[in-house]
Amino acid sequence: MSGIVFKVEGMKCGGCKSKIEGALKNMDSGIETLVNLEDKTVKVTFEDLSPLEIKKTIEEAGFNVTGMNAE
Amino acid sequence: MKNVSLKIEGMTCASCALNIEKALAKVEGIKTSTVNFATESGTFEVSDNLNAEVIISSIEKQGYSAFEGEGPSDNTSSAELVRPIVSMLLALVVFYLAMGPGKNQFTKQVNWYLQLVLITPVFFWIGHRFQKAIWIFLRTGISTMNTLVGFGTAAAYYYSLFITVAPEKAVKLGMNMHVYYEAVGFIISFVFLGKFFEEKAKKKARKELDNLLRVSTKSAWVKRGDEFQEVPLEDVVKGDVIRVRPGEKIPVDGKILEGESEIDESMLSGEPLPVLKGKDAQVFAGTINGYSVITFKAQKVGSDTMLAGIIKFVETAQQNKAPIQLLADKISSYFVPVVLVIAVLTFFGWYFFGPEPLWGNALSSMIAVLVIACPCALGLATPTAVVVATGVASKRGLLIGGGEIIEKGDGVNTIIFDKTGTLTFGKPFVKHVNLFSEKSNERDFLQEVSSIESFSEHPLSRAILEYAKEKGVKPGFPESFEVVSGKGIKAKLNGLEYFIGSSRFLNENNIVCSYETDQSGSQVFVAREGELLGLIIVDDKVKEQARPTINKLKEDFVTPWLISGDNTKTVSAVAQELGIPEYVGNCLPIDKASYVERLKSEGKKVAMIGDGINDAPALAKADLSIAMGTGTDVAMDASDVVIIDGDISKVDDFIRLSRKTMSIIKQNLFLSFVYNTLLIPVAAGAFYPLFNWTFPPVLASVAMGLSSISVVTNSLRINGFFNGTRRS
């Protein structure tokens, strides 16, 4: 299990939140996502995935990843 | 507001086009109208609730016919030839009777009646439109070239008819006992023959556009359920999966899903060699699939395809009038009434001051004036040249936005180039890696840098990743990373802190970075734990055609400038490599635009060439703007000329084509003025007192036909402009 906090730009509301959560769930059902609209962060806990893949998935959902931080 | 396009038939010269425009200006709901004589079409900007029928009926009221869509325009050339041939044959028989060996075969009276019988169908049936033109003139005051021919032939016909039917009365009136039936026949024949050749030339000029239209297919093999079915092109929607077999045309724009094939894109780029395309490559409607089956996903259909865009562009271009043509139109509209006045003056001049036979000389000189003055050549001078030039250009992958643009292209003496994507490929590559620490090796260095860069979408990062991949390095991933927009990246990898970016970015983060290099390119510095580790220089390749193009432009007395947003060092290196004396670096989009304005204020005619959104403001400010078709849509929308395949050498082609076309137009105007204007006094008999010269009406109609033919033929010379200039 590893956790990464991504800095994500372009999230506005609950709709954006569920869009990101849905996209990440699609990659792997075991993934855990915690979106914080106020901090503009997405915390992802996952196994057997590369952070790059996760970043790409968030970007493909229509958001801009400007940073990340491993916990 | 909406636009309505119509095909219009029955126009004989530029004044017809102008008449229609004038008449429609008075119709409520029609905001603007542009009628093009050469393409026999018009576009009208009208309010949304206005029916096309209203425009059509207003046009028909002026004596022309109009259709929506294609209309019955494409009547075969053989049908068009029937009238001139019939009228020519009848005129020849009349000529045989009037002046040839048939002159003495019958009594004069019988001979005249025979001629009358033969020429009447020519006058009323074949020459019907000329009689109609007189009525239109008398009713509305609208005059065209047909009005002149109508008055000329009617005068000759009715004079002869009177003499034939009532010879005694004619003698009493002191009329010249000579009939002019052969003149009626020949004038009408020559006008029709001239029209026929003109039509043929116009069709040839229009063929280019039709060829473009024809390259689109009518149907496509689309996946429906589990199998592929042939469906009409209109039913293809975005997202459809389409299969194209070898040799077939690609129906819509899209992205290849499966298969690899060589695709002939010559209709888009003008390049004869097919291009190899595989998975994920873009394919375009109208291009031809090579040797193997491909399957692709439709992305743009209908009017959104590149092909549809090009066709629309060319069509609008040919509708737009060059300023020089507006002048011709204006002259044309004054010309006819003036000529009518001169004709009347000629008649009375000969009648009161001329020699015997008074009636005969007066009439024949008046007819000659009316016929010689037909302004059709004047009206054809500009549109035919513009149509041929834009056609030739589009065949070469060069889209020109109309006659106005050609006129501007002719005057350009300064061209500003954008660097990236215009003179260079716009695909940066790693030119040099410089390690500052002796302990590290390049492989480890690249491993660290690429791990961090793999999280960035910046073009420089892409280039570094590409380079690392070539060296067999597999990037890992950092624990943290952060993009500092426009400056660089801050990241943590294996517990160590990295800064990657410009020297300024590193200095801002308290890392001493004062390394100087004279190498051109973008510098990417890498620091680890506050210590400078290395430098990567990323550069862009200059396009092969750039240097010869710059040289050619200089030969053509055009001064090249290089203005770029890149650092001055890189800009100066590229400028030196290409021999561009004037260059500016570090320019923001607005700076580029203000440079354009500055050069313009110095009295220069400035063309700007660019490919990106950052060039759009400068493109909009320039006298003339040229965009690379390989760039963004924004840049293309802001520009007058589009080079579809981004081949920079076509810039010079455009300048030369514009100059050639303008010189042809000027020759055309001169040619038609020689015929139309200089011969008027000759026809009126101005040289009679000096040299005893008179001008038979028949000669006048020959001269008039010749003027149209010579103007059109002269325009068609542009067709061969690129022959022999093809580059390897």
Tab-separated table of N, CA, C and O in Angstrom, chain B residues 337-418:
chain	number	residue	atom	x	y	z
B	337	PRO	N	-23.455	53.776	-70.759
B	337	PRO	CA	-24.187	55.005	-71.089
B	337	PRO	C	-23.347	55.995	-71.899
B	337	PRO	O	-23.848	56.604	-72.860
B	338	VAL	N	-22.061	56.114	-71.540
B	338	VAL	CA	-21.192	57.039	-72.283
B	338	VAL	C	-21.108	56.626	-73.743
B	338	VAL	O	-21.210	57.451	-74.657
B	339	VAL	N	-20.938	55.307	-73.965
B	339	VAL	CA	-20.827	54.818	-75.335
B	339	VAL	C	-22.113	55.091	-76.114
B	339	VAL	O	-22.069	55.487	-77.282
B	340	LEU	N	-23.264	54.915	-75.460
B	340	LEU	CA	-24.533	55.179	-76.138
B	340	LEU	C	-24.574	56.635	-76.605
B	340	LEU	O	-24.987	56.938	-77.729
B	341	VAL	N	-24.097	57.528	-75.757
B	341	VAL	CA	-24.067	58.947	-76.122
B	341	VAL	C	-23.121	59.165	-77.306
B	341	VAL	O	-23.464	59.828	-78.283
B	342	ILE	N	-21.921	58.560	-77.220
B	342	ILE	CA	-20.961	58.712	-78.321
B	342	ILE	C	-21.558	58.189	-79.627
B	342	ILE	O	-21.401	58.798	-80.696
B	343	ALA	N	-22.289	57.052	-79.525
B	343	ALA	CA	-22.876	56.465	-80.726
B	343	ALA	C	-23.866	57.426	-81.381
B	343	ALA	O	-23.861	57.609	-82.603
B	344	VAL	N	-24.681	58.045	-80.549
B	344	VAL	CA	-25.663	58.996	-81.080
B	344	VAL	C	-24.943	60.189	-81.726
B	344	VAL	O	-25.277	60.624	-82.835
B	345	LEU	N	-23.899	60.695	-81.027
B	345	LEU	CA	-23.129	61.822	-81.568
B	345	LEU	C	-22.486	61.441	-82.905
B	345	LEU	O	-22.459	62.233	-83.845
B	346	THR	N	-21.961	60.212	-82.959
B	346	THR	CA	-21.346	59.729	-84.191
B	346	THR	C	-22.343	59.774	-85.339
B	346	THR	O	-22.049	60.242	-86.429
B	347	PHE	N	-23.559	59.267	-85.023
B	347	PHE	CA	-24.594	59.225	-86.051
B	347	PHE	C	-24.847	60.630	-86.618
B	347	PHE	O	-24.782	60.849	-87.829
B	348	PHE	N	-25.058	61.603	-85.725
B	348	PHE	CA	-25.375	62.950	-86.202
B	348	PHE	C	-24.170	63.614	-86.845
B	348	PHE	O	-24.301	64.383	-87.790
B	349	GLY	N	-22.976	63.316	-86.334
B	349	GLY	CA	-21.750	63.848	-86.930
B	349	GLY	C	-21.656	63.478	-88.400
B	349	GLY	O	-21.441	64.320	-89.269
B	350	TRP	N	-21.827	62.177	-88.658
B	350	TRP	CA	-21.751	61.709	-90.033
B	350	TRP	C	-22.910	62.256	-90.861
B	350	TRP	O	-22.764	62.590	-92.025
B	351	TYR	N	-24.087	62.348	-90.229
B	351	TYR	CA	-25.279	62.763	-90.962
B	351	TYR	C	-25.157	64.211	-91.400
B	351	TYR	O	-25.518	64.572	-92.513
B	352	PHE	N	-24.611	65.059	-90.518
B	352	PHE	CA	-24.556	66.488	-90.854
B	352	PHE	C	-23.266	66.896	-91.541
B	352	PHE	O	-23.250	67.798	-92.354
B	353	PHE	N	-22.137	66.218	-91.167
B	353	PHE	CA	-20.857	66.681	-91.718
B	353	PHE	C	-20.208	65.676	-92.656
B	353	PHE	O	-19.226	65.986	-93.304
B	354	GLY	N	-20.712	64.459	-92.701
B	354	GLY	CA	-20.056	63.409	-93.474
B	354	GLY	C	-20.390	63.484	-94.954
B	354	GLY	O	-21.221	64.280	-95.382
B	355	PRO	N	-19.718	62.602	-95.695
B	355	PRO	CA	-19.968	62.544	-97.146
B	355	PRO	C	-21.221	61.723	-97.442
B	355	PRO	O	-21.744	61.053	-96.569
B	356	GLU	N	-21.671	61.736	-98.685
B	356	GLU	CA	-22.759	60.866	-99.135
B	356	GLU	C	-22.267	59.435	-99.135
B	356	GLU	O	-21.073	59.204	-99.318
B	357	PRO	N	-23.091	58.424	-99.002
B	357	PRO	CA	-24.488	58.489	-98.603
B	357	PRO	C	-24.639	58.758	-97.107
B	357	PRO	O	-24.085	58.030	-96.302
B	358	LEU	N	-25.357	59.801	-96.764
B	358	LEU	CA	-25.461	60.265	-95.393
B	358	LEU	C	-25.988	59.212	-94.427
B	358	LEU	O	-25.373	58.891	-93.432
B	359	TRP	N	-27.175	58.646	-94.784
B	359	TRP	CA	-27.806	57.657	-93.892
B	359	TRP	C	-26.901	56.444	-93.691
B	359	TRP	O	-26.718	55.960	-92.583
B	360	GLY	N	-26.373	55.964	-94.792
B	360	GLY	CA	-25.568	54.741	-94.753
B	360	GLY	C	-24.346	54.898	-93.883
B	360	GLY	O	-24.110	54.115	-92.957
B	361	ASN	N	-23.544	55.936	-94.134
B	361	ASN	CA	-22.319	56.144	-93.360
B	361	ASN	C	-22.631	56.394	-91.891
B	361	ASN	O	-21.949	55.857	-90.999
B	362	ALA	N	-23.640	57.208	-91.654
B	362	ALA	CA	-23.984	57.545	-90.275
B	362	ALA	C	-24.355	56.285	-89.513
B	362	ALA	O	-23.892	56.038	-88.394
B	363	LEU	N	-25.187	55.454	-90.183
B	363	LEU	CA	-25.660	54.258	-89.509
B	363	LEU	C	-24.531	53.259	-89.280
B	363	LEU	O	-24.360	52.720	-88.182
B	364	SER	N	-23.721	53.026	-90.301
B	364	SER	CA	-22.710	51.992	-90.154
B	364	SER	C	-21.661	52.419	-89.122
B	364	SER	O	-21.159	51.596	-88.360
B	365	SER	N	-21.332	53.700	-89.059
B	365	SER	CA	-20.370	54.151	-88.045
B	365	SER	C	-20.961	54.010	-86.650
B	365	SER	O	-20.274	53.602	-85.702
B	366	MET	N	-22.254	54.331	-86.528
B	366	MET	CA	-22.889	54.214	-85.220
B	366	MET	C	-22.890	52.754	-84.765
B	366	MET	O	-22.574	52.448	-83.614
B	367	ILE	N	-23.228	51.858	-85.694
B	367	ILE	CA	-23.241	50.428	-85.341
B	367	ILE	C	-21.845	49.983	-84.910
B	367	ILE	O	-21.666	49.279	-83.918
B	368	ALA	N	-20.813	50.425	-85.650
B	368	ALA	CA	-19.440	50.037	-85.314
B	368	ALA	C	-19.070	50.498	-83.906
B	368	ALA	O	-18.465	49.753	-83.136
B	369	VAL	N	-19.446	51.721	-83.559
B	369	VAL	CA	-19.138	52.246	-82.218
B	369	VAL	C	-19.812	51.387	-81.150
B	369	VAL	O	-19.199	50.983	-80.165
B	370	LEU	N	-21.099	51.093	-81.382
B	370	LEU	CA	-21.850	50.320	-80.388
B	370	LEU	C	-21.212	48.955	-80.153
B	370	LEU	O	-21.106	48.469	-79.035
B	371	VAL	N	-20.763	48.337	-81.261
B	371	VAL	CA	-20.262	46.973	-81.144
B	371	VAL	C	-18.846	46.936	-80.564
B	371	VAL	O	-18.532	46.105	-79.711
B	372	ILE	N	-17.992	47.835	-81.004
B	372	ILE	CA	-16.594	47.785	-80.554
B	372	ILE	C	-16.492	48.048	-79.053
B	372	ILE	O	-15.562	47.612	-78.388
B	373	ALA	N	-17.455	48.757	-78.525
B	373	ALA	CA	-17.329	49.230	-77.150
B	373	ALA	C	-17.757	48.211	-76.091
B	373	ALA	O	-17.649	48.485	-74.911
B	374	CYS	N	-18.227	47.052	-76.529
B	374	CYS	CA	-18.686	46.070	-75.538
B	374	CYS	C	-17.644	45.855	-74.448
B	374	CYS	O	-16.523	45.457	-74.732
B	375	PRO	N	-17.985	46.130	-73.200
B	375	PRO	CA	-16.963	46.112	-72.149
B	375	PRO	C	-16.726	44.753	-71.529
B	375	PRO	O	-16.256	44.654	-70.419
B	376	CYS	N	-17.047	43.695	-72.256
B	376	CYS	CA	-16.946	42.390	-71.598
B	376	CYS	C	-15.503	42.042	-71.264
B	376	CYS	O	-15.219	41.459	-70.231
B	377	ALA	N	-14.554	42.428	-72.114
B	377	ALA	CA	-13.159	42.093	-71.845
B	377	ALA	C	-12.681	42.785	-70.574
B	377	ALA	O	-11.963	42.212	-69.767
B	378	LEU	N	-13.136	44.011	-70.403
B	378	LEU	CA	-12.791	44.776	-69.206
B	378	LEU	C	-13.265	44.046	-67.948
B	378	LEU	O	-12.557	43.948	-66.962
B	379	GLY	N	-14.481	43.518	-68.040
B	379	GLY	CA	-15.046	42.817	-66.895
B	379	GLY	C	-14.378	41.494	-66.614
B	379	GLY	O	-14.374	41.014	-65.492
B	380	LEU	N	-13.801	40.902	-67.630
B	380	LEU	CA	-13.173	39.596	-67.453
B	380	LEU	C	-11.737	39.708	-66.965
B	380	LEU	O	-11.169	38.741	-66.472
B	381	ALA	N	-11.152	40.883	-67.119
B	381	ALA	CA	-9.713	41.043	-66.896
B	381	ALA	C	-9.258	40.521	-65.542
B	381	ALA	O	-8.332	39.718	-65.453
B	382	THR	N	-9.912	40.951	-64.462
B	382	THR	CA	-9.478	40.550	-63.123
B	382	THR	C	-10.006	39.177	-62.697
B	382	THR	O	-9.220	38.332	-62.298
B	383	PRO	N	-11.325	38.927	-62.798
B	383	PRO	CA	-11.812	37.652	-62.258
B	383	PRO	C	-11.178	36.425	-62.891
B	383	PRO	O	-10.861	35.480	-62.186
B	384	THR	N	-10.971	36.436	-64.188
B	384	THR	CA	-10.390	35.233	-64.799
B	384	THR	C	-8.986	34.988	-64.240
B	384	THR	O	-8.636	33.866	-63.902
B	385	ALA	N	-8.195	36.056	-64.104
B	385	ALA	CA	-6.830	35.890	-63.586
B	385	ALA	C	-6.867	35.398	-62.144
B	385	ALA	O	-6.104	34.506	-61.764
B	386	VAL	N	-7.776	35.945	-61.334
B	386	VAL	CA	-7.859	35.542	-59.921
B	386	VAL	C	-8.305	34.086	-59.810
B	386	VAL	O	-7.745	33.306	-59.048
B	387	VAL	N	-9.299	33.711	-60.611
B	387	VAL	CA	-9.795	32.335	-60.563
B	387	VAL	C	-8.683	31.364	-60.947
B	387	VAL	O	-8.444	30.362	-60.271
B	388	VAL	N	-7.952	31.671	-62.018
B	388	VAL	CA	-6.880	30.768	-62.443
B	388	VAL	C	-5.777	30.722	-61.385
B	388	VAL	O	-5.314	29.645	-61.002
B	389	ALA	N	-5.396	31.880	-60.844
B	389	ALA	CA	-4.304	31.920	-59.871
B	389	ALA	C	-4.649	31.175	-58.590
B	389	ALA	O	-3.844	30.379	-58.099
B	390	THR	N	-5.860	31.382	-58.059
B	390	THR	CA	-6.220	30.677	-56.822
B	390	THR	C	-6.336	29.177	-57.092
B	390	THR	O	-5.979	28.368	-56.243
B	391	GLY	N	-6.784	28.831	-58.295
B	391	GLY	CA	-6.877	27.409	-58.654
B	391	GLY	C	-5.504	26.758	-58.699
B	391	GLY	O	-5.272	25.722	-58.097
B	392	VAL	N	-4.572	27.401	-59.391
B	392	VAL	CA	-3.206	26.887	-59.492
B	392	VAL	C	-2.602	26.758	-58.100
B	392	VAL	O	-1.953	25.773	-57.763
B	393	ALA	N	-2.843	27.774	-57.270
B	393	ALA	CA	-2.255	27.789	-55.933
B	393	ALA	C	-2.801	26.652	-55.076
B	393	ALA	O	-2.046	25.968	-54.390
B	394	SER	N	-4.115	26.430	-55.141
B	394	SER	CA	-4.689	25.398	-54.273
B	394	SER	C	-4.196	24.023	-54.692
B	394	SER	O	-4.034	23.134	-53.870
B	395	LYS	N	-3.918	23.862	-55.959
B	395	LYS	CA	-3.369	22.601	-56.446
B	395	LYS	C	-1.993	22.358	-55.828
B	395	LYS	O	-1.547	21.242	-55.680
B	396	ARG	N	-1.302	23.443	-55.500
B	396	ARG	CA	0.030	23.333	-54.944
B	396	ARG	C	0.010	23.359	-53.413
B	396	ARG	O	1.057	23.473	-52.780
B	397	GLY	N	-1.164	23.293	-52.819
B	397	GLY	CA	-1.229	23.273	-51.361
B	397	GLY	C	-1.127	24.646	-50.757
B	397	GLY	O	-0.654	24.816	-49.640
B	398	LEU	N	-1.553	25.648	-51.524
B	398	LEU	CA	-1.442	27.031	-51.084
B	398	LEU	C	-2.834	27.647	-51.200
B	398	LEU	O	-3.366	27.773	-52.288
B	399	LEU	N	-3.445	27.971	-50.064
B	399	LEU	CA	-4.790	28.540	-50.119
B	399	LEU	C	-4.713	30.058	-50.061
B	399	LEU	O	-4.166	30.618	-49.118
B	400	ILE	N	-5.244	30.718	-51.070
B	400	ILE	CA	-5.198	32.167	-51.127
B	400	ILE	C	-6.612	32.707	-50.957
B	400	ILE	O	-7.527	32.273	-51.646
B	401	GLY	N	-6.771	33.666	-50.042
B	401	GLY	CA	-8.100	34.173	-49.708
B	401	GLY	C	-8.691	35.161	-50.695
B	401	GLY	O	-9.442	36.038	-50.299
B	402	GLY	N	-8.369	35.096	-51.974
B	402	GLY	CA	-9.056	35.931	-52.949
B	402	GLY	C	-8.193	36.976	-53.621
B	402	GLY	O	-7.005	37.130	-53.333
B	403	GLY	N	-8.844	37.723	-54.536
B	403	GLY	CA	-8.130	38.687	-55.358
B	403	GLY	C	-7.456	39.776	-54.550
B	403	GLY	O	-6.352	40.222	-54.870
B	404	GLU	N	-8.127	40.183	-53.483
B	404	GLU	CA	-7.585	41.223	-52.629
B	404	GLU	C	-6.230	40.806	-52.062
B	404	GLU	O	-5.296	41.602	-51.970
B	405	ILE	N	-6.137	39.527	-51.697
B	405	ILE	CA	-4.918	38.992	-51.092
B	405	ILE	C	-3.799	38.957	-52.133
B	405	ILE	O	-2.639	39.261	-51.830
B	406	ILE	N	-4.142	38.616	-53.356
B	406	ILE	CA	-3.141	38.585	-54.414
B	406	ILE	C	-2.595	39.983	-54.630
B	406	ILE	O	-1.388	40.189	-54.767
B	407	GLU	N	-3.485	40.981	-54.586
B	407	GLU	CA	-3.038	42.350	-54.770
B	407	GLU	C	-2.099	42.766	-53.634
B	407	GLU	O	-1.099	43.440	-53.860
B	408	LYS	N	-2.423	42.331	-52.400
B	408	LYS	CA	-1.545	42.648	-51.274
B	408	LYS	C	-0.207	41.910	-51.395
B	408	LYS	O	0.840	42.468	-51.110
B	409	GLY	N	-0.283	40.630	-51.795
B	409	GLY	CA	0.926	39.820	-51.927
B	409	GLY	C	1.885	40.443	-52.904
B	409	GLY	O	3.110	40.379	-52.741
B	410	ASP	N	1.351	41.076	-53.925
B	410	ASP	CA	2.157	41.735	-54.936
B	410	ASP	C	2.974	42.871	-54.331
B	410	ASP	O	4.095	43.140	-54.740
B	411	GLY	N	2.419	43.537	-53.317
B	411	GLY	CA	3.075	44.717	-52.763
B	411	GLY	C	4.004	44.434	-51.590
B	411	GLY	O	4.732	45.317	-51.154
B	412	VAL	N	4.008	43.203	-51.075
B	412	VAL	CA	4.790	42.904	-49.865
B	412	VAL	C	6.292	43.096	-50.088
B	412	VAL	O	6.829	42.640	-51.087
B	413	ASN	N	6.948	43.805	-49.151
B	413	ASN	CA	8.401	43.929	-49.253
B	413	ASN	C	9.130	43.527	-47.970
B	413	ASN	O	10.345	43.574	-47.879
B	414	THR	N	8.364	43.149	-46.953
B	414	THR	CA	8.962	42.699	-45.698
B	414	THR	C	8.190	41.480	-45.209
B	414	THR	O	6.965	41.508	-45.179
B	415	ILE	N	8.920	40.428	-44.854
B	415	ILE	CA	8.226	39.249	-44.331
B	415	ILE	C	8.782	38.896	-42.960
B	415	ILE	O	9.994	38.765	-42.791
B	416	ILE	N	7.900	38.817	-41.984
B	416	ILE	CA	8.321	38.437	-40.640
B	416	ILE	C	8.046	36.959	-40.433
B	416	ILE	O	6.924	36.496	-40.628
B	417	PHE	N	9.107	36.234	-40.041
B	417	PHE	CA	8.944	34.810	-39.768
B	417	PHE	C	8.882	34.577	-38.269
B	417	PHE	O	9.628	35.191	-37.510
B	418	ASP	N	8.025	33.676	-37.891
B	418	ASP	CA	8.079	33.139	-36.546
B	418	ASP	C	9.143	32.036	-36.615
B	418	ASP	O	9.427	31.513	-37.687
